[in-house]
Tab-separated table of C-alpha atoms and ligand atoms in Angstrom:
chain	number	residue	atom	x	y	z
A	3	MET	CA	-6.327	-7.381	-19.829
A	4	ALA	CA	-4.211	-4.604	-19.603
A	5	THR	CA	-1.006	-4.668	-17.633
A	6	GLU	CA	-0.965	-2.158	-14.898
A	7	ARG	CA	0.883	-0.645	-12.122
A	8	THR	CA	-0.366	0.089	-8.758
A	9	LEU	CA	1.393	1.248	-5.375
A	10	SER	CA	1.203	-0.968	-2.577
A	11	LEU	CA	2.090	0.003	1.009
A	12	ILE	CA	3.022	-2.678	3.895
A	13	LYS	CA	2.178	-0.457	6.496
A	14	PRO	CA	3.769	0.086	10.110
A	15	ASP	CA	1.702	-2.202	11.564
A	16	ALA	CA	2.509	-5.138	9.334
A	17	VAL	CA	6.439	-4.532	9.496
A	18	GLU	CA	6.015	-4.487	13.427
A	19	LYS	CA	4.547	-7.661	13.191
A	20	ASN	CA	7.434	-9.140	11.005
A	21	CYS	CA	5.527	-10.245	7.926
A	22	ILE	CA	6.670	-8.066	4.720
A	23	GLY	CA	7.662	-11.280	3.339
A	24	LYS	CA	4.224	-13.148	3.716
A	25	ILE	CA	2.796	-10.282	2.299
A	26	ILE	CA	4.943	-9.898	-0.591
A	27	THR	CA	4.466	-13.684	-1.406
A	28	ARG	CA	0.769	-13.282	-1.540
A	29	PHE	CA	1.345	-10.484	-4.088
A	30	GLU	CA	3.493	-13.026	-6.338
A	31	ASP	CA	1.197	-15.538	-5.890
A	32	ALA	CA	-1.417	-13.529	-7.368
A	33	ASN	CA	1.030	-12.864	-10.532
A	34	LEU	CA	1.690	-9.344	-9.412
A	35	ARG	CA	5.632	-8.507	-9.903
A	36	VAL	CA	7.370	-6.269	-7.634
A	37	VAL	CA	9.081	-3.795	-9.782
A	38	ALA	CA	10.103	-1.196	-7.159
A	39	ALA	CA	10.521	-1.288	-3.361
A	40	LYS	CA	11.786	0.449	-0.269
A	41	MET	CA	11.475	0.817	3.008
A	42	ILE	CA	10.841	4.522	4.456
A	43	TRP	CA	9.624	6.281	7.489
A	44	LEU	CA	7.013	8.856	6.376
A	45	ASN	CA	7.257	12.410	8.320
A	46	LYS	CA	4.191	14.049	9.244
A	47	LYS	CA	4.163	16.526	6.167
A	48	ASP	CA	4.714	13.856	3.726
A	49	ALA	CA	1.967	11.735	5.229
A	50	GLU	CA	-0.737	14.501	5.053
A	51	LYS	CA	0.251	15.363	1.610
A	52	PHE	CA	-0.188	11.474	0.630
A	53	TYR	CA	-3.472	11.239	2.438
A	54	SER	CA	-4.684	14.619	1.652
A	55	VAL	CA	-7.854	13.296	0.156
A	56	HIS	CA	-8.754	12.256	3.668
A	57	LYS	CA	-7.967	15.826	5.062
A	58	GLY	CA	-11.149	16.771	7.215
A	59	LYS	CA	-12.405	13.486	7.938
A	60	HIS	CA	-12.937	12.261	11.418
A	61	PHE	CA	-10.205	9.765	11.052
A	62	PHE	CA	-7.447	11.819	9.650
A	63	GLU	CA	-5.307	12.679	12.693
A	64	THR	CA	-5.371	8.862	13.860
A	65	LEU	CA	-4.518	8.122	10.226
A	66	ILE	CA	-1.534	10.428	10.158
A	67	GLN	CA	-0.343	9.187	13.641
A	68	PHE	CA	-0.362	5.586	12.567
A	69	ILE	CA	1.360	5.788	9.263
A	70	THR	CA	4.211	7.927	10.787
A	71	SER	CA	4.439	5.440	13.674
A	72	GLY	CA	7.163	3.286	11.975
A	73	PRO	CA	8.675	2.516	8.916
A	74	LEU	CA	6.515	0.798	5.845
A	75	VAL	CA	7.537	-0.831	2.828
A	76	ALA	CA	6.640	1.134	-0.469
A	77	LEU	CA	6.099	-1.383	-3.461
A	78	VAL	CA	5.080	-0.882	-7.353
A	79	LEU	CA	3.330	-3.934	-8.430
A	80	GLU	CA	2.834	-4.668	-12.089
A	81	GLY	CA	0.603	-7.282	-13.905
A	82	ASP	CA	-2.664	-7.935	-15.577
A	83	ASN	CA	-5.465	-5.841	-13.928
A	84	ALA	CA	-2.888	-5.305	-11.036
A	85	ILE	CA	-5.258	-2.495	-9.445
A	86	LEU	CA	-8.301	-4.443	-8.810
A	87	LYS	CA	-6.365	-7.466	-8.522
A	88	ASN	CA	-4.416	-5.950	-5.476
A	89	ARG	CA	-7.612	-4.485	-3.921
A	90	GLU	CA	-9.253	-7.868	-4.130
A	91	ILE	CA	-6.355	-9.727	-2.274
A	92	MET	CA	-6.095	-7.198	0.393
A	93	GLY	CA	-9.576	-7.289	1.430
A	94	ALA	CA	-12.216	-5.057	3.102
A	95	THR	CA	-11.141	-1.581	4.627
A	96	ASP	CA	-12.051	-2.570	8.099
A	97	PRO	CA	-10.048	-5.253	9.367
A	98	ARG	CA	-13.183	-6.627	11.029
A	99	LYS	CA	-14.819	-7.225	7.779
A	100	ALA	CA	-12.088	-8.323	5.800
A	101	LEU	CA	-12.714	-12.272	4.809
A	102	PRO	CA	-10.095	-15.095	5.737
A	103	GLY	CA	-7.960	-15.553	3.059
A	104	THR	CA	-7.227	-11.730	2.005
A	105	ILE	CA	-4.251	-10.152	3.533
A	106	ARG	CA	-6.315	-7.921	5.848
A	107	GLY	CA	-8.499	-10.900	6.981
A	108	ASP	CA	-5.353	-12.752	7.910
A	109	PHE	CA	-2.794	-10.329	9.089
A	110	ALA	CA	-5.096	-7.853	10.708
A	111	LYS	CA	-7.296	-10.663	12.482
A	112	GLY	CA	-8.901	-9.313	15.933
A	113	VAL	CA	-7.773	-5.887	15.123
A	114	GLU	CA	-10.502	-3.307	16.262
A	115	ARG	CA	-8.661	0.005	14.923
A	116	MET	CA	-9.744	0.349	11.533
A	117	GLU	CA	-6.377	2.314	10.469
A	118	ARG	CA	-4.116	-0.710	11.310
A	119	ASN	CA	-5.088	-2.834	8.145
A	120	ILE	CA	-1.698	-3.714	7.058
A	121	VAL	CA	-1.555	-2.706	3.532
A	122	HIS	CA	-2.554	0.239	1.253
A	123	GLY	CA	-3.301	-0.275	-2.472
A	124	SER	CA	-4.120	2.477	-5.134
A	125	ASP	CA	-7.878	2.377	-5.886
A	126	ALA	CA	-7.816	3.402	-9.519
A	127	LEU	CA	-5.746	4.145	-12.493
A	128	GLU	CA	-5.686	8.175	-11.942
A	129	THR	CA	-4.851	7.502	-7.999
A	130	ALA	CA	-1.947	5.025	-9.155
A	131	GLU	CA	-0.713	7.647	-11.401
A	132	VAL	CA	-0.552	10.113	-8.561
A	133	GLU	CA	0.470	7.680	-5.769
A	134	ILE	CA	3.585	5.879	-7.556
A	135	PRO	CA	5.485	9.034	-8.371
A	136	PHE	CA	5.107	10.040	-4.988
A	137	PHE	CA	7.374	7.358	-3.825
A	138	PHE	CA	9.445	6.433	-6.971
A	139	SER	CA	10.673	8.079	-9.883
A	140	GLU	CA	10.474	6.303	-13.519
A	141	ARG	CA	14.029	5.352	-13.219
A	142	LYS	CA	13.677	3.521	-9.864
A	143	ILE	CA	11.197	1.247	-11.410
A	144	PHE	CA	12.477	-1.931	-12.739
A	145	ALA	CA	9.598	-3.193	-15.295
A	146	GLU	CA	11.213	-4.876	-18.160
A	147	ARG	CA	11.631	-1.712	-20.062
A	148	ASN	CA	13.536	-0.039	-17.540
A	149	VAL	CA	15.937	-3.134	-16.956
A	150	GLN	CA	19.640	-1.970	-18.369
A	151	THR	CA	21.200	-4.896	-20.503
A	152	SER	CA	24.542	-3.150	-20.729
B	5	ATP	P1	-6.189	2.231	1.505
B	5	ATP	O1	-6.271	3.804	0.822
B	5	ATP	O2	-5.439	2.186	2.940
B	5	ATP	O3	-5.730	1.229	0.293
B	5	ATP	P2	-9.051	1.905	1.517
B	5	ATP	O4	-9.007	2.751	0.117
B	5	ATP	O5	-9.710	0.666	1.559
B	5	ATP	O6	-7.392	1.689	1.988
B	5	ATP	P3	-9.718	4.763	2.448
B	5	ATP	O7	-11.330	4.914	2.596
B	5	ATP	O8	-8.880	5.251	0.993
B	5	ATP	O9	-9.366	3.067	2.453
B	5	ATP	O10	-9.073	4.836	3.750
B	5	ATP	C1	-7.378	4.968	3.745
B	5	ATP	C2	-6.995	4.488	5.234
B	5	ATP	O11	-7.577	5.400	6.227
B	5	ATP	C3	-7.760	3.152	5.430
B	5	ATP	O12	-6.747	1.805	4.730
B	5	ATP	C4	-7.492	3.032	6.841
B	5	ATP	O13	-6.196	2.739	7.422
B	5	ATP	C5	-7.871	4.493	7.261
B	5	ATP	N1	-9.298	4.659	7.686
B	5	ATP	C6	-10.410	4.776	6.496
B	5	ATP	N2	-11.546	4.790	7.256
B	5	ATP	C7	-11.384	4.854	8.788
B	5	ATP	C8	-12.050	4.986	9.553
B	5	ATP	N3	-13.338	5.227	9.585
B	5	ATP	N4	-11.359	5.153	10.880
B	5	ATP	C9	-10.196	4.919	10.969
B	5	ATP	N5	-9.449	4.817	9.994
B	5	ATP	C10	-9.833	4.716	8.657
B	6	MG	MG1	-7.807	4.521	-0.280
């Protein structure tokens, strides 16, 4: 299996619910390693850029409002098959459809608003390659090959 990197966002609803640590534990338990992390409050311009693929969709405005409503935690996760594995443990996009045992199923239980779904994860290699540099320069990613030994 290929070692991959994926961008994960622990969204403002999760930060508000005080479950950052519990979510990171889910990643670690799935053998995904945190190789970069920071807390950041996105402004409207950056949020619109990050979600530009959804521009024009009916939920775009509410999505931007939500993602800029408070700080979030951006992470780079690394591991075997990281992109698909992360999508699996996140669960379905719609919290009402996410199964128990998934991050969304457990932390967005009873949530009716689709944008309030706790986490984001890159959906493909090409997406990860754009989304990771949006938040982190290569030297801020502490994969084994970047860790300084001197
Ligand atoms: P993400 O990109 O956050 O990992 P996803 O790939 O499962 O989630 P997308 O289709 O890329 O879902 O949508 C991006 C985000 O936009 C979703 O996570 C959700 O927060 C929001 N969203 C998607 N569809 C809707 C909708 N119909 N109504 C409200 N918000 C939506
Ligand atoms: Mg997506």
